[in-house]
Coordinates of N, CA, C and O in Angstrom, one line a residue:
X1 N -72.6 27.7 -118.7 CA -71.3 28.4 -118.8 C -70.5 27.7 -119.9 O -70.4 26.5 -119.9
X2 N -69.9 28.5 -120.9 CA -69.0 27.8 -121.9 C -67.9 27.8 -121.6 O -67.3 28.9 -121.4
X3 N -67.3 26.9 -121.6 CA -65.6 26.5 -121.0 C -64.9 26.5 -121.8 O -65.1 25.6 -122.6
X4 N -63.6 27.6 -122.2 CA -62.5 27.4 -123.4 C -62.0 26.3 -123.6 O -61.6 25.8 -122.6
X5 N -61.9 25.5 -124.6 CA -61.4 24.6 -124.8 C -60.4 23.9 -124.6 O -60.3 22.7 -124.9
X6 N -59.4 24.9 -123.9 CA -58.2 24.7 -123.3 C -58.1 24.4 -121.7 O -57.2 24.2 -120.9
X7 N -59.6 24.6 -121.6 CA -59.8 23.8 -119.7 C -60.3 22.7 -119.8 O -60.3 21.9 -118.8
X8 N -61.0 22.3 -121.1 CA -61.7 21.0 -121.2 C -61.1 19.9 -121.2 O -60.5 19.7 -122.3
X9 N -61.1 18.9 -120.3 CA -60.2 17.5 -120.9 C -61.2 16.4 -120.7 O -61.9 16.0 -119.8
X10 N -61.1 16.0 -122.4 CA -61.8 15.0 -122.7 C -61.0 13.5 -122.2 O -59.8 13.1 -122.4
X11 N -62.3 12.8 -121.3 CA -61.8 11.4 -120.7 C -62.6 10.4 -121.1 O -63.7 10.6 -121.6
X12 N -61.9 9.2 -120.9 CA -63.1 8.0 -121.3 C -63.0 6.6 -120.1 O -62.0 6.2 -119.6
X13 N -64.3 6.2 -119.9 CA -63.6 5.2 -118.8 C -64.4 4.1 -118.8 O -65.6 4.2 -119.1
X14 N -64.0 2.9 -118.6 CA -64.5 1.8 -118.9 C -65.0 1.3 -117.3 O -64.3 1.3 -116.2
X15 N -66.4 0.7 -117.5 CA -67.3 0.5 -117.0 C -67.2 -1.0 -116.9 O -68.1 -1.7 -117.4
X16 N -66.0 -1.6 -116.1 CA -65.7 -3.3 -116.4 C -66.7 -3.9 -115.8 O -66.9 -3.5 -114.6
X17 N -67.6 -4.7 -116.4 CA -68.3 -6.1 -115.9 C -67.9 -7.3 -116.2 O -67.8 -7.9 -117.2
X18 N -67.6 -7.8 -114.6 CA -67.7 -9.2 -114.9 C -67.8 -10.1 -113.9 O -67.0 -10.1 -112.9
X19 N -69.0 -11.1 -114.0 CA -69.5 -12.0 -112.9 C -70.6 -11.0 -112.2 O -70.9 -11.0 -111.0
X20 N -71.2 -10.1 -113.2 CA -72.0 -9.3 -111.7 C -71.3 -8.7 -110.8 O -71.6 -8.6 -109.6
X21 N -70.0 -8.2 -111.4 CA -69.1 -7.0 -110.4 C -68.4 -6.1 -111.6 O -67.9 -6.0 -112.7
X22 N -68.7 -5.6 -110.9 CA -68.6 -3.9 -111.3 C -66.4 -3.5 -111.1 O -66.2 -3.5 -109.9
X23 N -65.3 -3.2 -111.8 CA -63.9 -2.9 -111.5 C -64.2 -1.4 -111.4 O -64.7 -0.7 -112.2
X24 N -63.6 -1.1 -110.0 CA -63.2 0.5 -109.9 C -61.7 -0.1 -109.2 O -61.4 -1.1 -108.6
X25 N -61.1 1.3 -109.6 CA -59.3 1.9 -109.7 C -59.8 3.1 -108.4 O -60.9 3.8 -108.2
X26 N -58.6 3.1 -107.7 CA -58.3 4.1 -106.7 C -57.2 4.9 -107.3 O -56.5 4.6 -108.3
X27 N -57.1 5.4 -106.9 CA -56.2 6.9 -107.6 C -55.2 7.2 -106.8 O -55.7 7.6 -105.8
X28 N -53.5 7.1 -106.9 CA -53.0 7.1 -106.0 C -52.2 8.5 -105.7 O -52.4 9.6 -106.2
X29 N -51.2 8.1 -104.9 CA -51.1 10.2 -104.5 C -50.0 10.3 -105.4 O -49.4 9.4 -106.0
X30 N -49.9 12.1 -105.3 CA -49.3 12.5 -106.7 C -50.3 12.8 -107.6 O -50.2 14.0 -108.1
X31 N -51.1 12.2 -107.9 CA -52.3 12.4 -109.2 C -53.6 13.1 -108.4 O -53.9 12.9 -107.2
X32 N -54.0 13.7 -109.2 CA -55.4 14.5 -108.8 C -56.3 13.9 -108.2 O -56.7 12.8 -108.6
X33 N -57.1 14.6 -107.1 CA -58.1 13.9 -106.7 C -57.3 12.5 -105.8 O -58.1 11.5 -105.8
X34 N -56.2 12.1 -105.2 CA -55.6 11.1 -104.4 C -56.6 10.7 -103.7 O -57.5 11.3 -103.2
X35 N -56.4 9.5 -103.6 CA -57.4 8.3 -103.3 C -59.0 8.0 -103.1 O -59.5 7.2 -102.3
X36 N -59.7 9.1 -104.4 CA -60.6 8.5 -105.1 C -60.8 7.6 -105.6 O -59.8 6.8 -105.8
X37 N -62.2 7.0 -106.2 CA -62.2 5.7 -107.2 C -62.8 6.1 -108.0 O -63.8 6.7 -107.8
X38 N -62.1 5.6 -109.3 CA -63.2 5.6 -111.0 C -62.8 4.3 -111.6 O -62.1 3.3 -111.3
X39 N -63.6 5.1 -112.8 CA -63.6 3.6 -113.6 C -62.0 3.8 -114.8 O -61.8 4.6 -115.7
X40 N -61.6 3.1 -114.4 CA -60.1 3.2 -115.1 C -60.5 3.4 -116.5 O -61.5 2.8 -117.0
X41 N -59.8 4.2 -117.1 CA -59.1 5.1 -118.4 C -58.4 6.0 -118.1 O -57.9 6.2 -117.1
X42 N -58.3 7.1 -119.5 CA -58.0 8.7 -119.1 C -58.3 9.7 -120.3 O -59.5 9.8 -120.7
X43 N -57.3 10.2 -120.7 CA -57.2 11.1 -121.6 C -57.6 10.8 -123.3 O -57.0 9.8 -123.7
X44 N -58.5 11.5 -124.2 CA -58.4 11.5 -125.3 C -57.3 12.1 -125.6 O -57.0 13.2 -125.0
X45 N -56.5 11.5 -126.3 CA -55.7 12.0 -127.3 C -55.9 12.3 -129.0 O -56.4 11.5 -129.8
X46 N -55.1 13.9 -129.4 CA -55.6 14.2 -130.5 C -55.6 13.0 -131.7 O -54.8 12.1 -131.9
X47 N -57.2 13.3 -132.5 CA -56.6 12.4 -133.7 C -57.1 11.0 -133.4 O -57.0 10.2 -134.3
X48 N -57.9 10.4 -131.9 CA -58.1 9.7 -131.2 C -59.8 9.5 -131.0 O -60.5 10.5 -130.7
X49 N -60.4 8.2 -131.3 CA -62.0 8.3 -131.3 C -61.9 7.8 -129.6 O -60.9 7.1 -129.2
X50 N -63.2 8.2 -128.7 CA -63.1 7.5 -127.4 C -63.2 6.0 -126.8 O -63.0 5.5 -125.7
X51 N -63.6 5.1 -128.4 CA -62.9 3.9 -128.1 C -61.7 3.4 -128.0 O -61.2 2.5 -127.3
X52 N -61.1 4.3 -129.1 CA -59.5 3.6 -129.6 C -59.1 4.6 -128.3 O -57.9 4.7 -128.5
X53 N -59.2 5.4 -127.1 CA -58.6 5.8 -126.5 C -58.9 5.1 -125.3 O -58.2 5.2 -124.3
X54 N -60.1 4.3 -125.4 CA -60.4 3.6 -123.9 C -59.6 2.4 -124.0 O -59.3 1.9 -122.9
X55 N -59.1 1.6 -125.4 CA -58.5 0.7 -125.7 C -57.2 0.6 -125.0 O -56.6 -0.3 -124.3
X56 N -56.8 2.0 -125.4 CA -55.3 2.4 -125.3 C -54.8 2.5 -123.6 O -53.8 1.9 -123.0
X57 N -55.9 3.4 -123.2 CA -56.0 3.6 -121.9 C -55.9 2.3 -121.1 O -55.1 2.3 -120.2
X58 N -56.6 1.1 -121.2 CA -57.0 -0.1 -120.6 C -55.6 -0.9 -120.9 O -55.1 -1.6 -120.0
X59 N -55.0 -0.8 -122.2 CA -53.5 -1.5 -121.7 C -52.5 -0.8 -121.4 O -51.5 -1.4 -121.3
X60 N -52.5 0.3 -121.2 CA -51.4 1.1 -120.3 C -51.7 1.4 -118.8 O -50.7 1.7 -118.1
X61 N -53.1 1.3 -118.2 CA -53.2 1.2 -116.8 C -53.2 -0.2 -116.4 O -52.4 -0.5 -115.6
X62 N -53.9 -1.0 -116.7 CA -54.1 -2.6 -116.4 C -53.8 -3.7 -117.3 O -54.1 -4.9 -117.1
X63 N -52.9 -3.1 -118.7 CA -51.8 -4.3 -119.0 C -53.3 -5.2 -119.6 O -53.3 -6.4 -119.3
X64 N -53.9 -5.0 -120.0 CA -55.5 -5.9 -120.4 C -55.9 -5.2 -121.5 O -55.5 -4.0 -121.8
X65 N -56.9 -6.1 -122.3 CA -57.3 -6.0 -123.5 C -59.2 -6.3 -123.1 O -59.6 -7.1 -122.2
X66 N -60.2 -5.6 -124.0 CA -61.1 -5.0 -123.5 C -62.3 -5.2 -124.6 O -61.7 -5.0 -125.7
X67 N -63.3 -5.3 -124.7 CA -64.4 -5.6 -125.8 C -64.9 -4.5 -125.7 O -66.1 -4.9 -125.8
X68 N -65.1 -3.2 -125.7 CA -66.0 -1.9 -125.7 C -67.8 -2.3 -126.1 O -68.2 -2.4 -127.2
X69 N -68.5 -2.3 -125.0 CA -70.0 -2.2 -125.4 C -70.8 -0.8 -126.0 O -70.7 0.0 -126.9
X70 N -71.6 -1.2 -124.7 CA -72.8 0.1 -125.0 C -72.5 1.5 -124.1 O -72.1 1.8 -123.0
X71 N -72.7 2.1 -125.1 CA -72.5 4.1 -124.6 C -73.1 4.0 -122.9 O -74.2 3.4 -123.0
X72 N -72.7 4.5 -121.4 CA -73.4 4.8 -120.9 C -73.9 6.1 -120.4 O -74.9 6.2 -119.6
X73 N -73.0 7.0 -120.9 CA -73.4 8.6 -120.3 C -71.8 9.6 -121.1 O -70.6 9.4 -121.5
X74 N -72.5 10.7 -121.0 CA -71.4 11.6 -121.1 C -71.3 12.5 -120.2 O -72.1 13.0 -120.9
X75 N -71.1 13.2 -119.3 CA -71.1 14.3 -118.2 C -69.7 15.2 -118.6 O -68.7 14.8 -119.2
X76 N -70.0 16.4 -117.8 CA -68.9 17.0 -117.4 C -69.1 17.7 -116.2 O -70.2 18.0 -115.7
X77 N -67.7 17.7 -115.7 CA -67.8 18.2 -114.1 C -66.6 18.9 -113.8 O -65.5 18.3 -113.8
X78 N -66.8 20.5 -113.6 CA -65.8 21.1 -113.5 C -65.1 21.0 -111.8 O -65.7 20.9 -110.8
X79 N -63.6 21.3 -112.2 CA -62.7 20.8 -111.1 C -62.1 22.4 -111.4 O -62.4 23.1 -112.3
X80 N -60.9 22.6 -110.4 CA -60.1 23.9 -109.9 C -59.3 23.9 -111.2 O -58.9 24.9 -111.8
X81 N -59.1 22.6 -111.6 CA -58.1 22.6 -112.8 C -58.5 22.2 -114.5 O -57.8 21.8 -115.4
X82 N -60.0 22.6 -114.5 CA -60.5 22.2 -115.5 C -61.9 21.5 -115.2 O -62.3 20.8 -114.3
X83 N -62.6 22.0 -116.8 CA -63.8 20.5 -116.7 C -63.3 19.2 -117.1 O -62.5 19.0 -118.0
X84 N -63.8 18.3 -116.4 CA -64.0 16.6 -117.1 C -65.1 16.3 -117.6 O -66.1 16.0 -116.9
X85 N -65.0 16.2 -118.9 CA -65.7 16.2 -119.8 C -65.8 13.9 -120.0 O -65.1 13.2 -120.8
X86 N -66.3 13.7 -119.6 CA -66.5 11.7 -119.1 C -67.3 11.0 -119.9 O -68.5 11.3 -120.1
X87 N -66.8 9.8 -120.6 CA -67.9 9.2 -121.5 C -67.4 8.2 -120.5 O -66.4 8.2 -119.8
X88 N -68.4 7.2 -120.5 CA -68.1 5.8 -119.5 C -68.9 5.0 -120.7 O -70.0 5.3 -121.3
X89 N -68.2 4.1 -120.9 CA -68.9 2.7 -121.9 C -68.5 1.5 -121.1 O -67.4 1.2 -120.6
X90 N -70.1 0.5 -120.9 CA -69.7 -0.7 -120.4 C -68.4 -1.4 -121.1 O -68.0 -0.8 -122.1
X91 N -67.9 -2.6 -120.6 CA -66.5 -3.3 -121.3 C -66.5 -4.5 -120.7 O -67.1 -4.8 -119.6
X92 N -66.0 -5.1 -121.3 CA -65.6 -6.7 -120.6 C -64.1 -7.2 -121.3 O -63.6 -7.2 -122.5
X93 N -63.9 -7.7 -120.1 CA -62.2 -8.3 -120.2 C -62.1 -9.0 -121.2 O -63.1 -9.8 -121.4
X94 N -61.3 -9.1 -122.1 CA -61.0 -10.9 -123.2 C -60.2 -11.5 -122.9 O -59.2 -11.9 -123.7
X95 N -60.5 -11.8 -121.1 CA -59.4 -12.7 -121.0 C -58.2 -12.6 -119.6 O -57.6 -13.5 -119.1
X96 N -58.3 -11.5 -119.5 CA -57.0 -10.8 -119.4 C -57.8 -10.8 -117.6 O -58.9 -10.9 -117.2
X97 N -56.4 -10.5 -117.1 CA -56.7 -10.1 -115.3 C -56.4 -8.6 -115.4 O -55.9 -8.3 -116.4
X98 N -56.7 -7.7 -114.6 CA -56.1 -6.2 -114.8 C -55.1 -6.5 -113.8 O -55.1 -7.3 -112.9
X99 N -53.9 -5.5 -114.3 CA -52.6 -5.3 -113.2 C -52.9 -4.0 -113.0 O -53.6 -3.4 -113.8
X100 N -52.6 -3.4 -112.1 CA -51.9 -2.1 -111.9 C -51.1 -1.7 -112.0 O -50.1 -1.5 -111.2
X101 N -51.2 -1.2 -113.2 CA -49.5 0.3 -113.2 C -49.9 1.8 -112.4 O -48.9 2.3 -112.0
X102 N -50.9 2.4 -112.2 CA -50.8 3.3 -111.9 C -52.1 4.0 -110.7 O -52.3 5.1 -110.2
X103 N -52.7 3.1 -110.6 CA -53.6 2.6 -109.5 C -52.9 2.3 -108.1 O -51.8 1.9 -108.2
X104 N -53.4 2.4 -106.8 CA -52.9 1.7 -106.1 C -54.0 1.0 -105.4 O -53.7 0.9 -104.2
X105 N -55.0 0.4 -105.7 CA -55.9 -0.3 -105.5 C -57.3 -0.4 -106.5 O -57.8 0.6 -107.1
X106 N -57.7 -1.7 -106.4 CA -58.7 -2.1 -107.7 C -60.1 -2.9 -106.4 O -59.9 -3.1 -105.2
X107 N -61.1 -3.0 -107.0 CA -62.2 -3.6 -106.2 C -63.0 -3.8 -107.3 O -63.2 -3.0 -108.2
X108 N -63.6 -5.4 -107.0 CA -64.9 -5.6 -107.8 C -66.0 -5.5 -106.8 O -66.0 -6.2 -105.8
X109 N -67.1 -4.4 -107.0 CA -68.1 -4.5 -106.5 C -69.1 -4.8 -107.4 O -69.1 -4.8 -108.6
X110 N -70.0 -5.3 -106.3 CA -71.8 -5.3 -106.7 C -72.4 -3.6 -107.4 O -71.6 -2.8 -106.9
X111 N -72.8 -3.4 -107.8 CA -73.9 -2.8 -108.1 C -74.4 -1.8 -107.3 O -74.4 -0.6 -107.4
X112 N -75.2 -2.9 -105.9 CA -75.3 -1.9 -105.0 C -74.8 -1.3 -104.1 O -75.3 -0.4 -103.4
X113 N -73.1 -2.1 -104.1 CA -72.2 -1.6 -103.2 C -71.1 -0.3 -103.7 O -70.2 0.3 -103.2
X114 N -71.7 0.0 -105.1 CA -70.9 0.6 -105.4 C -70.6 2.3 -104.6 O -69.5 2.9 -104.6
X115 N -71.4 2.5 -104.2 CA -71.2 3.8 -103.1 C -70.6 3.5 -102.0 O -70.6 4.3 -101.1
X116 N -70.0 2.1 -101.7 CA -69.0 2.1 -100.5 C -67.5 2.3 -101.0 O -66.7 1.4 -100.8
X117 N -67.2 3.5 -101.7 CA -66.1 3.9 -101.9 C -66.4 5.4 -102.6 O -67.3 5.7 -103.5
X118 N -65.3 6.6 -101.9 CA -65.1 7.3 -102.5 C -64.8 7.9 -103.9 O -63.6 8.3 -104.2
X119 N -66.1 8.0 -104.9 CA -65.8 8.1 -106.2 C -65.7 9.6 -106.3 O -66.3 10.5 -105.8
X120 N -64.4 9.8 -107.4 CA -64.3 11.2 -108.5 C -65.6 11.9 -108.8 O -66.6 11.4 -109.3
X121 N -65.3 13.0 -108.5 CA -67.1 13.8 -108.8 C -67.7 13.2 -110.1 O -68.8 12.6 -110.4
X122 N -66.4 13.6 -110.9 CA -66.9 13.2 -112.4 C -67.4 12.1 -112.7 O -67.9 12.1 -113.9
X123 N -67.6 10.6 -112.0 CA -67.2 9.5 -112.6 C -68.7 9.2 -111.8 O -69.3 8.3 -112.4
X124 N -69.6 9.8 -110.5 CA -70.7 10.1 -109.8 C -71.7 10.0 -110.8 O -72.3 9.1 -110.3
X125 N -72.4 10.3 -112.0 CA -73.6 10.0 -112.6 C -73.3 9.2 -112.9 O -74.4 8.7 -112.9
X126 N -72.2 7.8 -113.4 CA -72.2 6.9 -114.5 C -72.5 6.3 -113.2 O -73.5 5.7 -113.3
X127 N -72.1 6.2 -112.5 CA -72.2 5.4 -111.1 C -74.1 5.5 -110.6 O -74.7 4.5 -110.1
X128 N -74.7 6.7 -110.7 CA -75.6 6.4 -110.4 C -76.8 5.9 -111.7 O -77.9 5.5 -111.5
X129 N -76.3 6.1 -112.6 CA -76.8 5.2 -113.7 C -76.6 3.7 -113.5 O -77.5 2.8 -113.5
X130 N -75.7 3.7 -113.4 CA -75.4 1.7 -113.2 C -75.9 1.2 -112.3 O -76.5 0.1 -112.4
X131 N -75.8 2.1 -110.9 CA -76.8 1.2 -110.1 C -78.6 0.9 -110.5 O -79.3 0.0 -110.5
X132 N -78.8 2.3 -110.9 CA -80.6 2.2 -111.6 C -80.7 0.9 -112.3 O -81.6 0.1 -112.1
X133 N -79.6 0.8 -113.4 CA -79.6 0.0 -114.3 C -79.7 -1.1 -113.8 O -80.7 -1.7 -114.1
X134 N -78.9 -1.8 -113.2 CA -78.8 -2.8 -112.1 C -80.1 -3.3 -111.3 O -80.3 -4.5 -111.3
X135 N -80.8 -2.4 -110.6 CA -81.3 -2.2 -109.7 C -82.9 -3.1 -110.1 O -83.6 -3.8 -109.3
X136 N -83.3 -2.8 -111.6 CA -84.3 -2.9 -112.5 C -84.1 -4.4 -113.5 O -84.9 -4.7 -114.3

């Protein structure tokens, strides 16, 4: 199915590692999908490559600054309100703790615990990639 472009929203989300744990963001009410978990980012913005938007994204949700790795998937997953069209790239902190601005909870998991939390449809293959990845 081809999706007008005007339902498509391109997102980007960072895949934080660190110590052998994995950072997911819960999603809090008011925002779509309330109290899911993904991998904190959001929106490309025009004019915007999906690093300099994962960059961007990472110090306006968690106040932190971020190393961008390796590509791990692109998906899209349509919702009532559009597709989410998802690039997820591993990341590591430089330094920095994450805060929450717009989150109302953060968790470092393992790997293989990562399915003890309710994840965003969309954010579900990068999730089951990492654990493979992991796992091997």
């Amino acid at each position: 199915m081809i999706v007008p472009m005007s339902q498509r929203i391109e997102v980007v989300g960072a895949v934080i590692v660190r110590d052998g744990l994995i950072l997911a963001v819960q999603r809090g009410p008011g925002k779509a999908l309330p109290g899911t978990w993904e991998f904190p980012g959001g929106k490309i913005e025009n004019g915007e490559s999906p690093a300099d938007a994962l960059l961007r994204e990472l110090r306006e949700e968690l106040l932190c600054e971020a190393t961008i790795g390796d590509l791990i998937t692109t998906t899209a997953h349509d919702y009532d309100f559009g597709t989410v069209v998802l690039t997820t790239f591993f990341c590591a902190l430089n330094h920095d703790e994450p805060t929450l601005t717009e989150h109302v909870d953060l968790r470092w998991l393992r790997p293989a615990d990562l399915l003890s939390v309710d994840w965003a449809p969309a954010d579900v293959p990068a999730v089951e990639i990492i654990m493979e990845k992991f796992a091997s």
